[in-house]
Coordinates of C-alpha atoms and ligand atoms in Angstrom, one line a residue:
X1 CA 0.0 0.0 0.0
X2 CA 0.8 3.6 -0.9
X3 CA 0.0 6.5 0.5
X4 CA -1.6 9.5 -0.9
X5 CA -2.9 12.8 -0.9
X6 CA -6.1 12.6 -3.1
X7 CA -8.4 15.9 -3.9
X8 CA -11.6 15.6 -1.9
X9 CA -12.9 18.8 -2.3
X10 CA -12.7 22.2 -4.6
X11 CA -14.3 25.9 -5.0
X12 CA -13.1 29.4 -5.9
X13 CA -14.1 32.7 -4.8
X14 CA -14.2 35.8 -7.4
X15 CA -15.0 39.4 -6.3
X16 CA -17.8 40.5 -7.5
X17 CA -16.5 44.2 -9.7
X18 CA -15.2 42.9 -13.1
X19 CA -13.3 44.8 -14.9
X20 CA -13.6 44.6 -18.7
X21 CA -10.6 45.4 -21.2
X22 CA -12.2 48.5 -22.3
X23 CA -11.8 49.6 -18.7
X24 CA -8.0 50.2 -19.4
X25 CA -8.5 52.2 -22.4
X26 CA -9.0 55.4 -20.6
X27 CA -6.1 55.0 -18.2
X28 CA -3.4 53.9 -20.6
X29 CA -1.9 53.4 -24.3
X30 CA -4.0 50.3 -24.8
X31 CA -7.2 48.5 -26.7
X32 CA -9.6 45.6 -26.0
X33 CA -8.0 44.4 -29.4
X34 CA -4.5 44.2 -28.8
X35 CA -5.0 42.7 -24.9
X36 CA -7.3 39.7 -26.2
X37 CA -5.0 38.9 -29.5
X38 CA -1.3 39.4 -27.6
X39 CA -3.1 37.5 -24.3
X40 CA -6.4 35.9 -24.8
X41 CA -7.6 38.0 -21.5
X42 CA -11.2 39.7 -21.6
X43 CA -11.8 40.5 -18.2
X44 CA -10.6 39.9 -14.9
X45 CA -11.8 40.6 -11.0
X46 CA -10.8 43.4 -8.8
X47 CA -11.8 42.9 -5.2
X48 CA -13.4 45.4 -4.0
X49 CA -12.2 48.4 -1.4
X50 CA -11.3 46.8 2.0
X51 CA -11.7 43.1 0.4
X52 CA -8.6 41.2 0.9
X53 CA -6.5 38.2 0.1
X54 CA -7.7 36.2 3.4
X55 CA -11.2 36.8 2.5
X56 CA -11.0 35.9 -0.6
X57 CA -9.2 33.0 1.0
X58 CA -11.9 32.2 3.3
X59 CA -14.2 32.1 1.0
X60 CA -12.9 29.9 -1.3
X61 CA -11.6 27.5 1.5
X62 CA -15.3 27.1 2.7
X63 CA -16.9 26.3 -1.0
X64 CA -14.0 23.3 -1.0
X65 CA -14.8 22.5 2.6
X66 CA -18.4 22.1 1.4
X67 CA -17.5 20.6 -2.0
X68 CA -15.7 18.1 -0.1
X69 CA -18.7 17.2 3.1
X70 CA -16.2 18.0 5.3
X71 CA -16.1 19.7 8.7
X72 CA -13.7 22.8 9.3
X73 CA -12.4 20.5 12.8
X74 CA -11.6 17.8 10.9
X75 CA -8.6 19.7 9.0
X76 CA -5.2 19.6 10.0
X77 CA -3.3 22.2 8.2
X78 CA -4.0 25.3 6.0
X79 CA -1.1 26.0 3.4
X80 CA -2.3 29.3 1.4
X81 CA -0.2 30.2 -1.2
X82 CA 0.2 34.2 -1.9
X83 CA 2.5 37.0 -2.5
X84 CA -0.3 39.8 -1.6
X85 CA -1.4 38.9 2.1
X86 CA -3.5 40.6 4.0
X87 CA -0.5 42.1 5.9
X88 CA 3.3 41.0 6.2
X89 CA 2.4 39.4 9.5
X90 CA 0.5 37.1 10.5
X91 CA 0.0 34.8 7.9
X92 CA -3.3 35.3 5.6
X93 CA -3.4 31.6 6.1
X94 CA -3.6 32.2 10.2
X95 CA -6.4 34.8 8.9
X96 CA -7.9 32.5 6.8
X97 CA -7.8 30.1 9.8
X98 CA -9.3 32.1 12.3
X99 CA -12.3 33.3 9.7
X100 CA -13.6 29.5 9.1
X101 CA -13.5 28.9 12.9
X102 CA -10.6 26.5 12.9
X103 CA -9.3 25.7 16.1
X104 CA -6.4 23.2 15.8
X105 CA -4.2 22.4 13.4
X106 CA -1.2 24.5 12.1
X107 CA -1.4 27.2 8.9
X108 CA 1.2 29.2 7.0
X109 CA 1.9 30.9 3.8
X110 CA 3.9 29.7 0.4
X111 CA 5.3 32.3 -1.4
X112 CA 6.7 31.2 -5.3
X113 CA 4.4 34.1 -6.7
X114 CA 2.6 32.5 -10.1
X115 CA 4.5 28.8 -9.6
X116 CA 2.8 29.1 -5.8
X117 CA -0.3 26.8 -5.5
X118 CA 2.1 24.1 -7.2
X119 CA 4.7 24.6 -4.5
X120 CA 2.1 24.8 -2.1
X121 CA 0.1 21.3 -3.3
X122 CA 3.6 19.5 -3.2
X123 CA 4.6 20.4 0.4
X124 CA 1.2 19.6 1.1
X125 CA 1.6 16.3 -0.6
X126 CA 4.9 16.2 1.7
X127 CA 3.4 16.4 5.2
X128 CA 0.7 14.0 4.2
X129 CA 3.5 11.4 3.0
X130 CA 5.4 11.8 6.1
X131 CA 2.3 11.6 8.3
X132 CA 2.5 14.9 10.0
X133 CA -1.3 15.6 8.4
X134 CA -3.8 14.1 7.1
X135 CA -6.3 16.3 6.0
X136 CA -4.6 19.8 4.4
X137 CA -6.6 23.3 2.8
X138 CA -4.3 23.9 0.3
X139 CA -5.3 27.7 -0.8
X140 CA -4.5 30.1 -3.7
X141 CA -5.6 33.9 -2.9
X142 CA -4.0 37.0 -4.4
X143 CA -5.2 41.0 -4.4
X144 CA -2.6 41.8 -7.4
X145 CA -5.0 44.7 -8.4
X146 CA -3.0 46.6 -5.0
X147 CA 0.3 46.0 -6.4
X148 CA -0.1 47.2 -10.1
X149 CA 0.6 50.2 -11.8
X150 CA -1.8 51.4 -13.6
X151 CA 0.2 54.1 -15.5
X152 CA 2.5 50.7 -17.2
X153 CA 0.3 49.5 -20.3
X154 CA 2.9 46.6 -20.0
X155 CA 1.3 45.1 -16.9
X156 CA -1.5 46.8 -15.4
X157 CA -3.9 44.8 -18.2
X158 CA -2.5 41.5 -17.4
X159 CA -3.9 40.7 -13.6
X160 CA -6.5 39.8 -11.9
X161 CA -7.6 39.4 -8.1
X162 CA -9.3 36.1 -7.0
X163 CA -9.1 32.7 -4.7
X164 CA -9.4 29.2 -5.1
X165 CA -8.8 25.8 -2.6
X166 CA -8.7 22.4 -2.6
X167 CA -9.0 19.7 0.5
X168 CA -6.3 17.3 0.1
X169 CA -6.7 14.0 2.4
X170 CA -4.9 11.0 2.5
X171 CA -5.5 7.9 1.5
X172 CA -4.0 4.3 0.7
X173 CA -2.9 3.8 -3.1
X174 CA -2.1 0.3 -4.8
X175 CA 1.5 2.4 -6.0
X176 CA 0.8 2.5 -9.5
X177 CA -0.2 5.6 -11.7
X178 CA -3.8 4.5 -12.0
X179 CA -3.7 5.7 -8.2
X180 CA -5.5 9.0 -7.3
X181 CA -4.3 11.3 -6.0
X182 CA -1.0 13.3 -6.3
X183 CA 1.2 11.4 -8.2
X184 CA 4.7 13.2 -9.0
X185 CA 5.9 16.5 -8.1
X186 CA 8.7 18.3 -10.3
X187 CA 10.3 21.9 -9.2
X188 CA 12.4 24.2 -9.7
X189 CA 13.6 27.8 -8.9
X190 CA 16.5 29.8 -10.6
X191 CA 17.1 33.1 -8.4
X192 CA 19.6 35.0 -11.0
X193 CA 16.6 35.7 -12.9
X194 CA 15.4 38.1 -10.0
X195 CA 15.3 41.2 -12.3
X196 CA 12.3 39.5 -15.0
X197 CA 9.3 39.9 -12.7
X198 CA 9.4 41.5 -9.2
X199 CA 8.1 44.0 -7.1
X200 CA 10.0 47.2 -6.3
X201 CA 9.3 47.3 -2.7
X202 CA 9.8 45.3 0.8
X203 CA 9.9 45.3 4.5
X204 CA 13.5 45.6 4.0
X205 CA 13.9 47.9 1.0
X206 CA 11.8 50.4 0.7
X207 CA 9.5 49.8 4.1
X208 CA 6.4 50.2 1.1
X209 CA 3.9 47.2 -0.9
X210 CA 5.9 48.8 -4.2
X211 CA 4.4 47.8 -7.6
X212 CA 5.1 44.7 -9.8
X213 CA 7.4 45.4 -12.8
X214 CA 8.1 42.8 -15.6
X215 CA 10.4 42.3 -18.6
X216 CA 7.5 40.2 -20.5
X217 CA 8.9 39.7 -23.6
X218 CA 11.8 37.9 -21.7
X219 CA 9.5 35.9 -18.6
X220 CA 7.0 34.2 -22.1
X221 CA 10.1 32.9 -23.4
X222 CA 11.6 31.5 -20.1
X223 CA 7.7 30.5 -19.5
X224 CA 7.1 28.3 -23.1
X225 CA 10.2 26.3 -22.8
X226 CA 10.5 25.5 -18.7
X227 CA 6.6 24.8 -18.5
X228 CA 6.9 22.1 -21.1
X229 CA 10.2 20.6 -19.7
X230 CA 8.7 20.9 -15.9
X231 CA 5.6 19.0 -17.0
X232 CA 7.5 16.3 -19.1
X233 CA 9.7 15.9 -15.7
X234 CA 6.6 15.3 -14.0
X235 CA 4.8 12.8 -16.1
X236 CA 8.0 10.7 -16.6
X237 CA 8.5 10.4 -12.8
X238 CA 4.9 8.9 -12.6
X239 CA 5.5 6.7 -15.4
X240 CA 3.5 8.4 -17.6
X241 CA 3.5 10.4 -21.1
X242 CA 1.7 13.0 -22.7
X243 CA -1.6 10.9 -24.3
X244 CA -2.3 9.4 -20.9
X245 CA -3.2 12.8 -19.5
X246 CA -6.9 14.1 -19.8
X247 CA -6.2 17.9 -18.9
X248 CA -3.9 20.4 -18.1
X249 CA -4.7 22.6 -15.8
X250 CA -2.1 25.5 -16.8
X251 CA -1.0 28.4 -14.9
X252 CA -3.2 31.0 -16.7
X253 CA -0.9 33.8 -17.6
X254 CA -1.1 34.4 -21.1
X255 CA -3.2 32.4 -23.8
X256 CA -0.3 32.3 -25.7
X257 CA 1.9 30.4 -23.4
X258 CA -0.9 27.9 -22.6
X259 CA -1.2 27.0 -26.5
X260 CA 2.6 27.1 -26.8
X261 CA 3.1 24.5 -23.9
X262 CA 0.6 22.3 -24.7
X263 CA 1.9 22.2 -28.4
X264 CA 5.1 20.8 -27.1
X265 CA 3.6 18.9 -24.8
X266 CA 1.9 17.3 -28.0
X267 CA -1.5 17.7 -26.4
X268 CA -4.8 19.0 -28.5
X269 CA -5.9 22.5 -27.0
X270 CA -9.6 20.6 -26.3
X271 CA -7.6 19.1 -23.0
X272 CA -6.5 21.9 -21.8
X273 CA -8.6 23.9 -19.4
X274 CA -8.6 27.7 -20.1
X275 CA -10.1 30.6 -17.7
X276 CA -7.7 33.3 -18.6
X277 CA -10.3 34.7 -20.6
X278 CA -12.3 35.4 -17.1
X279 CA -9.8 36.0 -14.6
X280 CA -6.7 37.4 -16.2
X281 CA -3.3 36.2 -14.2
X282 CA -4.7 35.9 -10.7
X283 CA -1.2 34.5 -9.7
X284 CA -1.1 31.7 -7.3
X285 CA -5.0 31.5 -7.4
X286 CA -5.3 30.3 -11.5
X287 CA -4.6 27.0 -11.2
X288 CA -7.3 26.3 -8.1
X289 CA -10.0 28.7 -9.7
X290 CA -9.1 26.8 -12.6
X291 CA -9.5 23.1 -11.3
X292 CA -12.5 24.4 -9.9
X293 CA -14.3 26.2 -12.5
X294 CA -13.1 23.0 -14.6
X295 CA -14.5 20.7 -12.3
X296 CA -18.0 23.0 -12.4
X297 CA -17.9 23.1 -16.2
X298 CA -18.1 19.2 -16.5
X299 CA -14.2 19.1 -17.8
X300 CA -12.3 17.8 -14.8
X301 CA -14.1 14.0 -13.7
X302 CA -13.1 11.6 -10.9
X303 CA -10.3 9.6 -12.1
X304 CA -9.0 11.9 -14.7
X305 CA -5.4 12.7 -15.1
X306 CA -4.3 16.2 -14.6
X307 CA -1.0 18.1 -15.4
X308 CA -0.9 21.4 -13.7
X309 CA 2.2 23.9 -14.6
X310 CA 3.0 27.2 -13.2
X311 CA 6.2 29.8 -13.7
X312 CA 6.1 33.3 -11.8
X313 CA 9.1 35.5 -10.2
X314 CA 11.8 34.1 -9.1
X315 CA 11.8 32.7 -11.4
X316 CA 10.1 29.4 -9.6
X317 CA 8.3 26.9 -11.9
X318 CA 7.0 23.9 -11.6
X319 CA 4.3 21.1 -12.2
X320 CA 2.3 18.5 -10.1
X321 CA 0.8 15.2 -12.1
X322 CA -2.6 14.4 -10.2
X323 CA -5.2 11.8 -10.8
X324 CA -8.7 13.8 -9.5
Ligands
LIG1 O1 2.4 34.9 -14.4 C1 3.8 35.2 -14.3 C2 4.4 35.0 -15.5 N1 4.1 36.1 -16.4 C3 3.8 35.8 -17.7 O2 3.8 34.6 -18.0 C4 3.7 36.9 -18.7 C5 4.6 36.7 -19.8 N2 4.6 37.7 -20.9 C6 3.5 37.9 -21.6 O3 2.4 37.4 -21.4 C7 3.7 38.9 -22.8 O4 5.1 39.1 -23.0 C8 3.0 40.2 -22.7 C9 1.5 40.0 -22.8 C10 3.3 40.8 -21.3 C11 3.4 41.1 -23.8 O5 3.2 40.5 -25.1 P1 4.4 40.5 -26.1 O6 3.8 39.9 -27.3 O7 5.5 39.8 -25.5 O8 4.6 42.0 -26.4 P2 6.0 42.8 -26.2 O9 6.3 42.9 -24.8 O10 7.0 42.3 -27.1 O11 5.5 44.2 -26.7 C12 5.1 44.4 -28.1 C13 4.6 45.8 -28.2 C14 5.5 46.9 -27.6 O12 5.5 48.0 -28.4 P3 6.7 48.3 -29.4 O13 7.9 48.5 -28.4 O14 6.8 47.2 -30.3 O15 6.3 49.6 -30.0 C15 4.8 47.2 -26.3 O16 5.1 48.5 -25.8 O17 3.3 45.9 -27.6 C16 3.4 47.0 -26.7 N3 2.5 46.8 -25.6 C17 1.2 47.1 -25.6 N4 0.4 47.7 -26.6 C18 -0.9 47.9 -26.3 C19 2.8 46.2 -24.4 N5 1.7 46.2 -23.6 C20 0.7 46.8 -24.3 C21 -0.7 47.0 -24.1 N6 -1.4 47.6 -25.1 N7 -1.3 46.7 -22.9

């Protein structure tokens, strides 16, 4: 017998305001045209004044809670990926903790910016291997619409605000990859690439939140071939390939990239699932709003395979091969 750490539960929170391209039209250099053809993105979610990332967080934690007919006191850990929390200390995931009433247990934050709900789900998979939890909220929240600038054309268009969690619990596996659950874990992080994609203030900089800046010419290229090579990785250290996966779940950044990485992957673009359209780049909370607007479409069924792949600042990148 193996053990693993299969998905029992999903949902996804959204803000309510959303923000349509045309919005950005009176603020910048910009049209609806060139943001949908260069990045498939319509519209995204801004949360609204005094709405934050533990909120958000809450709120999505509580649909997967439900999703999954489990009880808040029957969770051992809360691992919330984010690089926008609610404040530099406490964790948002102590915040998120304390909003759904849960009373035991441990929580703490992931921070890998875009690649982090696939860091997050693979330490989560870790203390569930090890036996130091069984039952794990594994979160992705992000308020990115505080960090932007929304004088730079080049990024301001790009993100979106938004939450999504999934209830991880383990469970005894035969060992093979018909198993579900999480079945291999691949990443990766390269720190000399610092200047792509960061924000230009800190606790221990500037003492300010400071905006994101990004070279993005330079992160798609890093993004197309390190997504395709992370997800290979992945697959081969499950024993698996390409056609048996059913759908990847892709970091949604850019449409671009997503087609891009699934060409190499050799997989059609109907087994892929796409929300950037919706949400925009919501950071660490695509891939869960993803898996669970994918789930809620009919896409995503018990016993499919999933790839999910992720590459933010850092760089970090990365991929987690999961039967749902
Ligand atoms: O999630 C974390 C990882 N992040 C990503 O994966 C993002 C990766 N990068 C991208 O998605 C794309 O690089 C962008 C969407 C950011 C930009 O698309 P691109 O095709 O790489 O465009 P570019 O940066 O090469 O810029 C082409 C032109 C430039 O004008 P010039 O210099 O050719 O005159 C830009 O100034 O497009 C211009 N441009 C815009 N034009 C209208 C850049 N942003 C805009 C805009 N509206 N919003």
């Amino acid at each position: 017998m193996t053990l693993r750490a299969v998905v029992r539960g999903v949902g996804h929170y959204l803000p309510a305001r959303v923000v349509p391209n045309t919005e950005f039209e009176d603020r910048v250099d910009t049209s609806d045209e060139w943001i949908r053809a260069r990045t498939g993105i319509e519209r995204r979610h801004f949360a609204a004044e005094g709405e934050t990332t533990s909120d958000m967080g809450a709120a999505a934690a509580l649909a997967a809670l439900a999703d999954a007919g489990m009880a808040v006191d029957e969770v051992d850990a809360i691992i919330l990926a984010t690089s926008t929390p609610d404040l530099t200390f406490p964790s948002a995931a102590t915040m998120v903790q304390a909003r759904i009433g849960m009373k035991r247990g441990f929580a703490f934050d992931v921070q890998a910016v875009c690649a982090g709900f696939v860091f997050a789900l693979a330490n989560a998979n870790a203390l569930i291997l090890s036996g130091q939890a069984r039952r794990i909220l594994v979160i992705g929240a992000e308020t990115f619409s505080r960090i932007l600038d929304f004088t730079d054309r080049g990024t301001c268009v790009l993100f979106g605000d938004g939450a999504g969690a999934v209830v991880i619990e383990a469970a005894e596996g035969g060992g093979g990859s018909d198993d579900r659950g999480i079945l291999a874990t691949d990443l990766h992080s390269d720190g000399s690439f610092r200047d792509l994609l960061y924000v230009d203030g800190g606790v221990s900089t500037t003492g300010t939140a400071g905006h994101l800046r990004m070279q993005g010419n330079a992160v798609f290229r890093h993004a197309v071939e390190k997504l395709a090579a992370t997800a290979h990785a992945a697959l081969d250290k499950a024993g698996l390939g390409p056609a048996d996966v059913d759908w990847i779940v892709p970091h949604q950044a850019n449409l671009r990239i997503i087609a891009a990485t699934a060409s190499r992957m050799q997989v059609p673009m109907e087994r892929v699932v796409v929300t950037v359209q919706d949400h925009g780049n919501t950071s660490a909370a695509s891939i869960p709003l993803a898996l669970s607007v994918g789930k809620a479409r009919g896409q995503i069924k018990t016993g499919d395979l999933l790839v999910t792949e992720a590459i933010g600042g850092g760089l970090s990148w990365g991929s987690v091969v999961l039967r749902w």
